[in-house]
PDB file of C-alpha atoms and ligand atoms in Angstrom:
ATOM      1  CA  MET A   1     -25.590  -9.387  28.906  1.00 71.00           C
ATOM      2  CA  GLY A   2     -25.107  -8.675  24.774  1.00 86.00           C
ATOM      3  CA  ALA A   3     -23.858 -10.921  22.334  1.00 91.00           C
ATOM      4  CA  GLU A   4     -21.550 -13.901  23.084  1.00 96.00           C
ATOM      5  CA  ILE A   5     -18.065 -13.079  22.485  1.00 98.00           C
ATOM      6  CA  PRO A   6     -16.593 -16.339  20.834  1.00 98.00           C
ATOM      7  CA  ALA A   7     -13.761 -17.997  22.450  1.00 98.00           C
ATOM      8  CA  GLY A   8     -12.185 -18.846  19.070  1.00 98.00           C
ATOM      9  CA  LEU A   9     -11.916 -15.055  18.272  1.00 98.00           C
ATOM     10  CA  VAL A  10     -10.211 -14.018  21.696  1.00 98.00           C
ATOM     11  CA  GLU A  11      -7.735 -17.037  20.906  1.00 98.00           C
ATOM     12  CA  ALA A  12      -6.994 -16.043  17.679  1.00 98.00           C
ATOM     13  CA  MET A  13      -6.782 -12.417  18.678  1.00 98.00           C
ATOM     14  CA  ARG A  14      -4.380 -13.219  21.789  1.00 97.00           C
ATOM     15  CA  SER A  15      -1.979 -15.203  19.608  1.00 97.00           C
ATOM     16  CA  ALA A  16      -2.171 -13.034  16.402  1.00 98.00           C
ATOM     17  CA  ASP A  17       1.042 -11.380  15.542  1.00 98.00           C
ATOM     18  CA  ALA A  18      -0.861  -8.714  13.448  1.00 98.00           C
ATOM     19  CA  VAL A  19      -4.652  -7.451  13.603  1.00 98.00           C
ATOM     20  CA  VAL A  20      -6.235  -5.188  11.427  1.00 98.00           C
ATOM     21  CA  VAL A  21      -9.534  -3.424  12.288  1.00 99.00           C
ATOM     22  CA  LEU A  22     -11.413  -1.944   9.315  1.00 98.00           C
ATOM     23  CA  THR A  23     -13.924   0.698  11.020  1.00 98.00           C
ATOM     24  CA  GLY A  24     -17.189   2.148   9.587  1.00 98.00           C
ATOM     25  CA  ALA A  25     -19.726   4.801  10.724  1.00 98.00           C
ATOM     26  CA  GLY A  26     -21.260   1.982  13.239  1.00 98.00           C
ATOM     27  CA  VAL A  27     -18.196   2.508  15.716  1.00 98.00           C
ATOM     28  CA  SER A  28     -19.172   6.224  16.090  1.00 98.00           C
ATOM     29  CA  ALA A  29     -22.841   5.650  16.315  1.00 98.00           C
ATOM     30  CA  ALA A  30     -22.950   5.604  20.346  1.00 98.00           C
ATOM     31  CA  SER A  31     -21.101   9.089  20.113  1.00 98.00           C
ATOM     32  CA  GLY A  32     -24.007  10.424  18.493  1.00 96.00           C
ATOM     33  CA  VAL A  33     -22.400  10.488  14.548  1.00 95.00           C
ATOM     34  CA  PRO A  34     -25.269   9.324  12.555  1.00 91.00           C
ATOM     35  CA  THR A  35     -24.388   6.324   9.833  1.00 93.00           C
ATOM     36  CA  PHE A  36     -24.835   6.913   6.195  1.00 91.00           C
ATOM     37  CA  ARG A  37     -27.047   4.344   5.025  1.00 90.00           C
ATOM     38  CA  GLY A  38     -30.693   3.052   6.184  1.00 84.00           C
ATOM     39  CA  ALA A  39     -33.681   5.187   7.977  1.00 82.00           C
ATOM     40  CA  GLY A  40     -31.887   8.217   9.872  1.00 85.00           C
ATOM     41  CA  GLY A  41     -28.725   8.104   7.925  1.00 89.00           C
ATOM     42  CA  LEU A  42     -26.836  10.921   6.797  1.00 87.00           C
ATOM     43  CA  TRP A  43     -27.680  10.102   3.354  1.00 84.00           C
ATOM     44  CA  ALA A  44     -31.462   8.969   3.605  1.00 82.00           C
ATOM     45  CA  GLY A  45     -33.369  11.930   1.471  1.00 80.00           C
ATOM     46  CA  ARG A  46     -29.960  13.261   0.070  1.00 79.00           C
ATOM     47  CA  ARG A  47     -28.576  13.083  -3.171  1.00 83.00           C
ATOM     48  CA  VAL A  48     -24.792  12.192  -1.937  1.00 83.00           C
ATOM     49  CA  GLU A  49     -23.452  13.596  -5.594  1.00 84.00           C
ATOM     50  CA  GLU A  50     -24.882  16.811  -4.791  1.00 86.00           C
ATOM     51  CA  VAL A  51     -22.989  17.372  -1.936  1.00 91.00           C
ATOM     52  CA  ALA A  52     -20.059  14.865  -1.693  1.00 94.00           C
ATOM     53  CA  SER A  53     -18.811  14.565  -5.464  1.00 95.00           C
ATOM     54  CA  PRO A  54     -16.003  17.171  -7.125  1.00 95.00           C
ATOM     55  CA  LEU A  55     -18.803  17.994  -9.715  1.00 94.00           C
ATOM     56  CA  ALA A  56     -21.051  19.463  -6.863  1.00 95.00           C
ATOM     57  CA  PHE A  57     -17.968  21.199  -5.181  1.00 96.00           C
ATOM     58  CA  ARG A  58     -17.365  23.010  -8.835  1.00 95.00           C
ATOM     59  CA  ASN A  59     -20.831  23.966  -9.669  1.00 94.00           C
ATOM     60  CA  ASP A  60     -21.841  25.160  -5.967  1.00 94.00           C
ATOM     61  CA  PRO A  61     -18.982  25.149  -3.658  1.00 96.00           C
ATOM     62  CA  ALA A  62     -20.779  26.988  -0.895  1.00 95.00           C
ATOM     63  CA  LEU A  63     -23.806  24.529  -1.072  1.00 93.00           C
ATOM     64  CA  VAL A  64     -21.292  21.503  -0.502  1.00 95.00           C
ATOM     65  CA  TRP A  65     -19.568  23.864   2.041  1.00 96.00           C
ATOM     66  CA  SER A  66     -22.657  24.289   3.903  1.00 94.00           C
ATOM     67  CA  PHE A  67     -23.440  20.480   4.125  1.00 94.00           C
ATOM     68  CA  TYR A  68     -19.448  20.193   5.508  1.00 96.00           C
ATOM     69  CA  ASP A  69     -19.885  22.886   8.001  1.00 96.00           C
ATOM     70  CA  TRP A  70     -22.935  21.463   9.284  1.00 95.00           C
ATOM     71  CA  ARG A  71     -21.348  18.331   9.909  1.00 96.00           C
ATOM     72  CA  ARG A  72     -18.198  19.641  11.395  1.00 97.00           C
ATOM     73  CA  THR A  73     -20.514  21.610  13.969  1.00 97.00           C
ATOM     74  CA  GLU A  74     -22.277  18.357  14.850  1.00 97.00           C
ATOM     75  CA  LEU A  75     -18.826  16.193  14.808  1.00 97.00           C
ATOM     76  CA  ALA A  76     -17.417  19.293  17.173  1.00 98.00           C
ATOM     77  CA  LYS A  77     -19.876  18.166  19.705  1.00 97.00           C
ATOM     78  CA  CYS A  78     -18.867  14.144  19.900  1.00 98.00           C
ATOM     79  CA  THR A  79     -16.610  12.371  21.833  1.00 98.00           C
ATOM     80  CA  PRO A  80     -15.084   8.901  21.563  1.00 98.00           C
ATOM     81  CA  ASN A  81     -17.254   6.359  22.786  1.00 98.00           C
ATOM     82  CA  PRO A  82     -16.397   2.810  24.430  1.00 98.00           C
ATOM     83  CA  ALA A  83     -15.876   1.150  21.196  1.00 99.00           C
ATOM     84  CA  HIS A  84     -12.930   3.846  20.314  1.00 98.00           C
ATOM     85  CA  HIS A  85     -11.651   3.606  23.700  1.00 98.00           C
ATOM     86  CA  ALA A  86     -11.688  -0.350  23.589  1.00 98.00           C
ATOM     87  CA  LEU A  87      -9.574  -0.265  20.218  1.00 98.00           C
ATOM     88  CA  ALA A  88      -7.044   1.964  21.791  1.00 98.00           C
ATOM     89  CA  ARG A  89      -6.575  -0.260  24.651  1.00 98.00           C
ATOM     90  CA  LEU A  90      -5.901  -3.452  22.131  1.00 98.00           C
ATOM     91  CA  GLU A  91      -3.330  -1.244  20.927  1.00 97.00           C
ATOM     92  CA  ALA A  92      -1.570  -1.335  24.070  1.00 95.00           C
ATOM     93  CA  ILE A  93      -1.995  -5.002  24.704  1.00 96.00           C
ATOM     94  CA  LEU A  94      -1.515  -6.767  21.620  1.00 97.00           C
ATOM     95  CA  SER A  95       1.782  -6.413  19.582  1.00 90.00           C
ATOM     96  CA  GLU A  96       0.478  -4.974  15.970  1.00 97.00           C
ATOM     97  CA  VAL A  97      -2.944  -3.359  15.528  1.00 98.00           C
ATOM     98  CA  THR A  98      -3.706  -1.255  12.690  1.00 98.00           C
ATOM     99  CA  ILE A  99      -7.185   0.478  12.363  1.00 98.00           C
ATOM    100  CA  ILE A 100      -8.048   1.279   9.077  1.00 99.00           C
ATOM    101  CA  THR A 101     -10.975   3.639   9.180  1.00 98.00           C
ATOM    102  CA  GLN A 102     -13.389   4.775   6.717  1.00 98.00           C
ATOM    103  CA  ASN A 103     -14.466   7.536   9.315  1.00 98.00           C
ATOM    104  CA  VAL A 104     -13.534  11.119   8.582  1.00 98.00           C
ATOM    105  CA  ASP A 105     -14.437  12.102  12.373  1.00 98.00           C
ATOM    106  CA  GLU A 106     -10.670  11.479  13.920  1.00 98.00           C
ATOM    107  CA  LEU A 107     -12.526   9.785  16.957  1.00 98.00           C
ATOM    108  CA  HIS A 108      -9.926   6.864  16.965  1.00 98.00           C
ATOM    109  CA  ARG A 109      -7.130   9.492  17.519  1.00 98.00           C
ATOM    110  CA  ALA A 110      -9.064  11.259  20.163  1.00 98.00           C
ATOM    111  CA  ALA A 111      -9.356   8.060  21.742  1.00 98.00           C
ATOM    112  CA  GLY A 112      -5.652   7.443  21.980  1.00 98.00           C
ATOM    113  CA  SER A 113      -5.174   4.962  19.276  1.00 98.00           C
ATOM    114  CA  ARG A 114      -1.995   5.845  17.052  1.00 97.00           C
ATOM    115  CA  ARG A 115      -1.797   3.624  14.118  1.00 98.00           C
ATOM    116  CA  VAL A 116      -5.175   4.762  12.365  1.00 98.00           C
ATOM    117  CA  LEU A 117      -5.044   4.715   8.609  1.00 98.00           C
ATOM    118  CA  GLU A 118      -7.927   7.291   7.690  1.00 98.00           C
ATOM    119  CA  ILE A 119      -8.295   6.204   4.167  1.00 98.00           C
ATOM    120  CA  HIS A 120     -11.439   8.572   3.443  1.00 98.00           C
ATOM    121  CA  GLY A 121      -9.702  11.649   4.925  1.00 98.00           C
ATOM    122  CA  SER A 122     -10.580  13.775   7.880  1.00 98.00           C
ATOM    123  CA  ILE A 123     -13.226  16.565   7.908  1.00 98.00           C
ATOM    124  CA  TRP A 124     -10.790  18.448  10.081  1.00 98.00           C
ATOM    125  CA  ARG A 125      -8.253  19.075   7.443  1.00 98.00           C
ATOM    126  CA  LEU A 126      -8.642  21.490   4.502  1.00 98.00           C
ATOM    127  CA  ARG A 127      -7.132  21.191   1.292  1.00 98.00           C
ATOM    128  CA  CYS A 128      -6.314  24.160  -0.955  1.00 98.00           C
ATOM    129  CA  THR A 129      -7.852  23.347  -4.657  1.00 97.00           C
ATOM    130  CA  GLY A 130      -4.830  25.349  -6.101  1.00 97.00           C
ATOM    131  CA  GLY A 131      -2.378  23.106  -4.802  1.00 97.00           C
ATOM    132  CA  CYS A 132      -0.889  24.310  -1.776  1.00 98.00           C
ATOM    133  CA  GLY A 133      -1.135  21.493   0.409  1.00 97.00           C
ATOM    134  CA  GLU A 134      -3.569  20.941   3.186  1.00 97.00           C
ATOM    135  CA  ALA A 135      -3.683  21.813   6.732  1.00 97.00           C
ATOM    136  CA  GLU A 136      -5.821  21.277  10.079  1.00 98.00           C
ATOM    137  CA  ASP A 137      -8.749  23.513  10.682  1.00 98.00           C
ATOM    138  CA  ARG A 138     -11.007  22.840  13.493  1.00 97.00           C
ATOM    139  CA  ARG A 139     -13.180  25.894  13.511  1.00 97.00           C
ATOM    140  CA  ALA A 140     -16.829  24.784  13.653  1.00 97.00           C
ATOM    141  CA  PRO A 141     -18.703  26.805  12.450  1.00 96.00           C
ATOM    142  CA  LEU A 142     -16.357  28.211   9.760  1.00 97.00           C
ATOM    143  CA  PRO A 143     -16.718  32.059   9.803  1.00 96.00           C
ATOM    144  CA  PRO A 144     -18.442  33.338   6.701  1.00 94.00           C
ATOM    145  CA  PRO A 145     -18.125  33.610   3.557  1.00 94.00           C
ATOM    146  CA  LEU A 146     -18.267  30.072   2.562  1.00 96.00           C
ATOM    147  CA  PRO A 147     -16.212  28.517   0.304  1.00 97.00           C
ATOM    148  CA  PRO A 148     -13.319  29.452   2.898  1.00 98.00           C
ATOM    149  CA  LEU A 149     -10.434  30.448   0.664  1.00 97.00           C
ATOM    150  CA  CYS A 150      -6.709  29.553   0.855  1.00 97.00           C
ATOM    151  CA  THR A 151      -3.752  32.700   1.203  1.00 97.00           C
ATOM    152  CA  CYS A 152      -3.655  32.032  -2.507  1.00 98.00           C
ATOM    153  CA  LYS A 153      -7.305  32.772  -2.998  1.00 97.00           C
ATOM    154  CA  SER A 154      -8.273  29.195  -4.279  1.00 97.00           C
ATOM    155  CA  PRO A 155     -10.914  27.486  -2.625  1.00 98.00           C
ATOM    156  CA  LEU A 156     -10.247  25.049   0.124  1.00 98.00           C
ATOM    157  CA  ARG A 157     -12.070  21.918   0.105  1.00 98.00           C
ATOM    158  CA  PRO A 158     -12.322  19.023   3.263  1.00 98.00           C
ATOM    159  CA  ALA A 159     -10.117  16.843   2.938  1.00 98.00           C
ATOM    160  CA  VAL A 160     -12.384  13.840   2.334  1.00 98.00           C
ATOM    161  CA  VAL A 161     -12.618  11.379  -0.580  1.00 98.00           C
ATOM    162  CA  TRP A 162     -15.921  12.216  -2.412  1.00 97.00           C
ATOM    163  CA  PHE A 163     -17.781   9.686  -4.596  1.00 94.00           C
ATOM    164  CA  GLY A 164     -15.773   9.418  -8.136  1.00 92.00           C
ATOM    165  CA  GLU A 165     -12.603  10.144  -6.373  1.00 96.00           C
ATOM    166  CA  ALA A 166      -9.759   7.710  -5.799  1.00 97.00           C
ATOM    167  CA  LEU A 167      -8.391   6.875  -2.277  1.00 98.00           C
ATOM    168  CA  PRO A 168      -4.926   8.459  -1.274  1.00 96.00           C
ATOM    169  CA  ARG A 169      -2.929   6.047  -3.180  1.00 97.00           C
ATOM    170  CA  ALA A 170      -0.031   5.529  -0.544  1.00 98.00           C
ATOM    171  CA  LEU A 171      -2.217   5.163   2.138  1.00 98.00           C
ATOM    172  CA  PHE A 172      -4.327   2.467   0.435  1.00 98.00           C
ATOM    173  CA  GLU A 173      -1.478   0.492  -0.447  1.00 98.00           C
ATOM    174  CA  GLU A 174      -0.468   0.909   3.375  1.00 98.00           C
ATOM    175  CA  ALA A 175      -3.819  -0.431   4.034  1.00 98.00           C
ATOM    176  CA  GLN A 176      -3.847  -3.349   1.516  1.00 98.00           C
ATOM    177  CA  HIS A 177      -0.381  -4.181   2.922  1.00 98.00           C
ATOM    178  CA  ALA A 178      -1.577  -4.353   6.623  1.00 98.00           C
ATOM    179  CA  ALA A 179      -4.470  -6.191   5.493  1.00 98.00           C
ATOM    180  CA  GLY A 180      -2.596  -8.832   3.641  1.00 98.00           C
ATOM    181  CA  LEU A 181      -0.387  -9.384   6.742  1.00 98.00           C
ATOM    182  CA  ALA A 182      -3.188  -9.615   9.011  1.00 98.00           C
ATOM    183  CA  ASP A 183      -3.920 -12.817  11.294  1.00 98.00           C
ATOM    184  CA  VAL A 184      -6.996 -11.236  12.298  1.00 98.00           C
ATOM    185  CA  CYS A 185      -9.356  -8.686  10.899  1.00 98.00           C
ATOM    186  CA  LEU A 186     -11.691  -7.313  12.642  1.00 98.00           C
ATOM    187  CA  VAL A 187     -14.717  -5.705  10.646  1.00 98.00           C
ATOM    188  CA  VAL A 188     -16.561  -3.232  13.000  1.00 98.00           C
ATOM    189  CA  GLY A 189     -19.537  -1.090  12.003  1.00 98.00           C
ATOM    190  CA  THR A 190     -19.547  -0.979   8.379  1.00 98.00           C
ATOM    191  CA  SER A 191     -22.138  -1.744   5.860  1.00 97.00           C
ATOM    192  CA  GLY A 192     -19.574  -2.836   3.407  1.00 97.00           C
ATOM    193  CA  ALA A 193     -21.114  -1.133   0.642  1.00 96.00           C
ATOM    194  CA  VAL A 194     -18.476   1.054  -0.405  1.00 95.00           C
ATOM    195  CA  GLU A 195     -15.431  -0.087  -2.349  1.00 96.00           C
ATOM    196  CA  PRO A 196     -12.548  -0.364  -2.182  1.00 97.00           C
ATOM    197  CA  ALA A 197     -12.682  -0.012   1.627  1.00 98.00           C
ATOM    198  CA  ALA A 198     -14.597  -3.328   1.620  1.00 98.00           C
ATOM    199  CA  SER A 199     -12.187  -5.282  -0.587  1.00 98.00           C
ATOM    200  CA  LEU A 200      -9.767  -4.914   2.560  1.00 98.00           C
ATOM    201  CA  ALA A 201     -11.763  -7.649   4.181  1.00 98.00           C
ATOM    202  CA  ARG A 202     -11.324  -9.742   1.509  1.00 98.00           C
ATOM    203  CA  ILE A 203      -7.770  -9.098   1.129  1.00 98.00           C
ATOM    204  CA  ALA A 204      -7.354 -10.084   4.722  1.00 98.00           C
ATOM    205  CA  ARG A 205      -9.602 -13.287   3.999  1.00 98.00           C
ATOM    206  CA  ALA A 206      -7.715 -14.212   1.110  1.00 98.00           C
ATOM    207  CA  ASN A 207      -4.276 -14.052   2.854  1.00 98.00           C
ATOM    208  CA  GLY A 208      -5.494 -16.350   5.555  1.00 98.00           C
ATOM    209  CA  ALA A 209      -6.939 -13.894   8.187  1.00 98.00           C
ATOM    210  CA  VAL A 210      -9.567 -14.993  10.455  1.00 98.00           C
ATOM    211  CA  LEU A 211     -12.431 -12.520   9.605  1.00 98.00           C
ATOM    212  CA  ALA A 212     -14.744 -11.418  12.154  1.00 98.00           C
ATOM    213  CA  GLU A 213     -17.597  -8.744  12.241  1.00 98.00           C
ATOM    214  CA  ILE A 214     -19.227  -6.411  14.931  1.00 98.00           C
ATOM    215  CA  ASN A 215     -22.436  -5.217  13.748  1.00 98.00           C
ATOM    216  CA  PRO A 216     -25.797  -5.294  15.473  1.00 98.00           C
ATOM    217  CA  ASP A 217     -27.444  -5.723  11.986  1.00 97.00           C
ATOM    218  CA  GLY A 218     -25.066  -7.518   9.902  1.00 94.00           C
ATOM    219  CA  SER A 219     -23.725  -6.391   6.629  1.00 97.00           C
ATOM    220  CA  LEU A 220     -22.126  -7.552   3.018  1.00 97.00           C
ATOM    221  CA  LEU A 221     -19.452  -8.785   4.677  1.00 98.00           C
ATOM    222  CA  SER A 222     -21.135 -11.030   7.283  1.00 98.00           C
ATOM    223  CA  ALA A 223     -21.166 -14.050   5.058  1.00 98.00           C
ATOM    224  CA  MET A 224     -17.445 -14.581   4.597  1.00 98.00           C
ATOM    225  CA  SER A 225     -16.807 -13.818   8.308  1.00 98.00           C
ATOM    226  CA  ARG A 226     -16.110 -16.784  10.681  1.00 98.00           C
ATOM    227  CA  TYR A 227     -17.338 -15.200  13.598  1.00 98.00           C
ATOM    228  CA  VAL A 228     -20.271 -12.152  13.535  1.00 98.00           C
ATOM    229  CA  ILE A 229     -21.450 -10.680  16.996  1.00 98.00           C
ATOM    230  CA  THR A 230     -24.462  -9.320  16.524  1.00 98.00           C
ATOM    231  CA  ASP A 231     -24.296  -6.270  18.921  1.00 98.00           C
ATOM    232  CA  GLY A 232     -23.368  -2.640  18.815  1.00 98.00           C
ATOM    233  CA  ALA A 233     -19.655  -1.927  19.161  1.00 98.00           C
ATOM    234  CA  GLU A 234     -19.875   0.159  21.858  1.00 98.00           C
ATOM    235  CA  ARG A 235     -20.760  -3.208  23.813  1.00 98.00           C
ATOM    236  CA  ALA A 236     -19.170  -5.737  22.168  1.00 98.00           C
ATOM    237  CA  LEU A 237     -15.719  -4.204  21.903  1.00 98.00           C
ATOM    238  CA  PRO A 238     -15.207  -3.455  25.453  1.00 98.00           C
ATOM    239  CA  ARG A 239     -15.986  -6.999  26.008  1.00 98.00           C
ATOM    240  CA  LEU A 240     -13.862  -8.490  23.507  1.00 98.00           C
ATOM    241  CA  VAL A 241     -10.907  -6.598  24.686  1.00 98.00           C
ATOM    242  CA  GLU A 242     -11.331  -7.380  28.240  1.00 98.00           C
ATOM    243  CA  ALA A 243     -11.527 -11.215  27.059  1.00 98.00           C
ATOM    244  CA  ILE A 244      -8.297 -11.010  25.422  1.00 98.00           C
ATOM    245  CA  GLU A 245      -6.742  -9.186  28.623  1.00 97.00           C
ATOM    246  CA  ALA A 246      -8.016 -11.803  30.872  1.00 97.00           C
ATOM    247  CA  ALA A 247      -6.888 -14.455  28.586  1.00 94.00           C
ATOM    248  CA  ARG A 248      -3.213 -13.183  28.150  1.00 85.00           C
TER     249      ARG A 248
HETATM  250  P1  OAD B   1     -22.542   2.649   6.449  1.00 87.26           P
HETATM  251  O1  OAD B   1     -23.959   3.780   7.205  1.00 87.26           O
HETATM  252  O2  OAD B   1     -22.998   2.553   5.106  1.00 87.26           O
HETATM  253  O3  OAD B   1     -22.928   1.325   7.398  1.00 87.26           O
HETATM  254  C1  OAD B   1     -23.010   1.497   8.969  1.00 87.26           C
HETATM  255  C2  OAD B   1     -23.120   0.175   9.430  1.00 87.26           C
HETATM  256  O4  OAD B   1     -23.060   0.233  10.947  1.00 87.26           O
HETATM  257  C3  OAD B   1     -24.181  -0.339   9.236  1.00 87.26           C
HETATM  258  O5  OAD B   1     -23.986  -1.681   9.050  1.00 87.26           O
HETATM  259  C4  OAD B   1     -25.010  -0.665  10.714  1.00 87.26           C
HETATM  260  O6  OAD B   1     -25.920  -1.743  10.936  1.00 87.26           O
HETATM  261  C5  OAD B   1     -23.861  -0.398  11.587  1.00 87.26           C
HETATM  262  N1  OAD B   1     -24.301  -0.065  12.992  1.00 87.26           N
HETATM  263  C6  OAD B   1     -25.278   0.721  13.032  1.00 87.26           C
HETATM  264  N2  OAD B   1     -24.746   1.071  14.307  1.00 87.26           N
HETATM  265  C7  OAD B   1     -23.846   0.187  15.024  1.00 87.26           C
HETATM  266  C8  OAD B   1     -23.292   0.127  16.537  1.00 87.26           C
HETATM  267  N3  OAD B   1     -23.835   0.796  17.192  1.00 87.26           N
HETATM  268  N4  OAD B   1     -22.242  -0.824  16.346  1.00 87.26           N
HETATM  269  C9  OAD B   1     -21.880  -1.267  15.128  1.00 87.26           C
HETATM  270  N5  OAD B   1     -22.279  -1.066  14.050  1.00 87.26           N
HETATM  271  C10 OAD B   1     -23.216  -0.319  14.128  1.00 87.26           C
HETATM  272  O7  OAD B   1     -21.713   3.116   6.803  1.00 87.26           O
HETATM  273  P2  OAD B   1     -19.864   2.941   6.644  1.00 87.26           P
HETATM  274  O8  OAD B   1     -20.010   1.419   5.922  1.00 87.26           O
HETATM  275  O9  OAD B   1     -19.069   3.281   7.440  1.00 87.26           O
HETATM  276  O10 OAD B   1     -17.825   7.199   2.349  1.00 87.26           O
HETATM  277  O11 OAD B   1     -20.070   3.474   5.196  1.00 87.26           O
HETATM  278  C11 OAD B   1     -19.011   3.406   4.305  1.00 87.26           C
HETATM  279  C12 OAD B   1     -18.588   4.889   3.432  1.00 87.26           C
HETATM  280  O12 OAD B   1     -20.069   5.437   2.659  1.00 87.26           O
HETATM  281  C13 OAD B   1     -18.411   6.106   4.186  1.00 87.26           C
HETATM  282  O13 OAD B   1     -17.042   6.259   4.839  1.00 87.26           O
HETATM  283  C14 OAD B   1     -18.804   7.231   3.471  1.00 87.26           C
HETATM  284  C15 OAD B   1     -20.360   6.790   2.854  1.00 87.26           C
HETATM  285  O14 OAD B   1     -20.461   7.351   1.668  1.00 87.26           O
HETATM  286  C16 OAD B   1     -17.451   8.485   2.081  1.00 87.26           C
HETATM  287  O15 OAD B   1     -18.073   9.652   2.425  1.00 87.26           O
HETATM  288  C17 OAD B   1     -16.388   8.510   0.623  1.00 87.26           C
END
């Protein structure tokens, strides 16, 4: 069974010219990726600013890297789940679908989604702190010593957004633009606790989008959503996409 898929949402998505899907850690939960907040979350019992901030990296790059190297090693075992696959299918059946994800795991791309804005970066890319740019590196674990060094000898850092850092500007502007144009904004598996990511849902709604949420526990964005599907994304999204396909 599972939660009901609202007919109004199916119709809104079927007839939409543009759909934005804002995803968070919950979309990857069924792939075995831990979420951040709540019991068992990645941030539980950990001071985030000690492992995920520019200051932490300056003070102890090896400590920060041991956290990220561990995460990369765990993520290397994870594969897309039915929620990621359903969103890739959605892109194939609707005209304009943009996934804006806070996740750094690249699982949307692995499932075949093409228009994905990774506004918090990717854990599979490393950036030179000396300004040489960034490149993909999927080795997990990384060979010691940590931190890894660029050819210019500067430390490399994970190309993810840390606490206290701004989001990549052009990418975030693209996300804001997509949110502003959307007829439907589907919010999946995010607590809505982190800005400016959560503001994208408000931008969409303020510009007339139908806001809908998929989350087994609800979030800070539930109250402003027209539709709330209280279920796991790995169950609800395949059913939603099937219903859209059946209605076409
Ligand atoms: P959170 O851990 O804050 O929230 C995860 C959400 O997923 C919660 O609302 C859960 O109820 C929901 N959830 C759990 N299982 C689910 C499932 N099977 N299907 C659907 N939803 C499920 O994670 P985010 O909102 O992604 O930022 O966190 C936002 C940002 O905070 C992250 O990108 C990260 C973190 O600090 C940075 O690292 C910059």
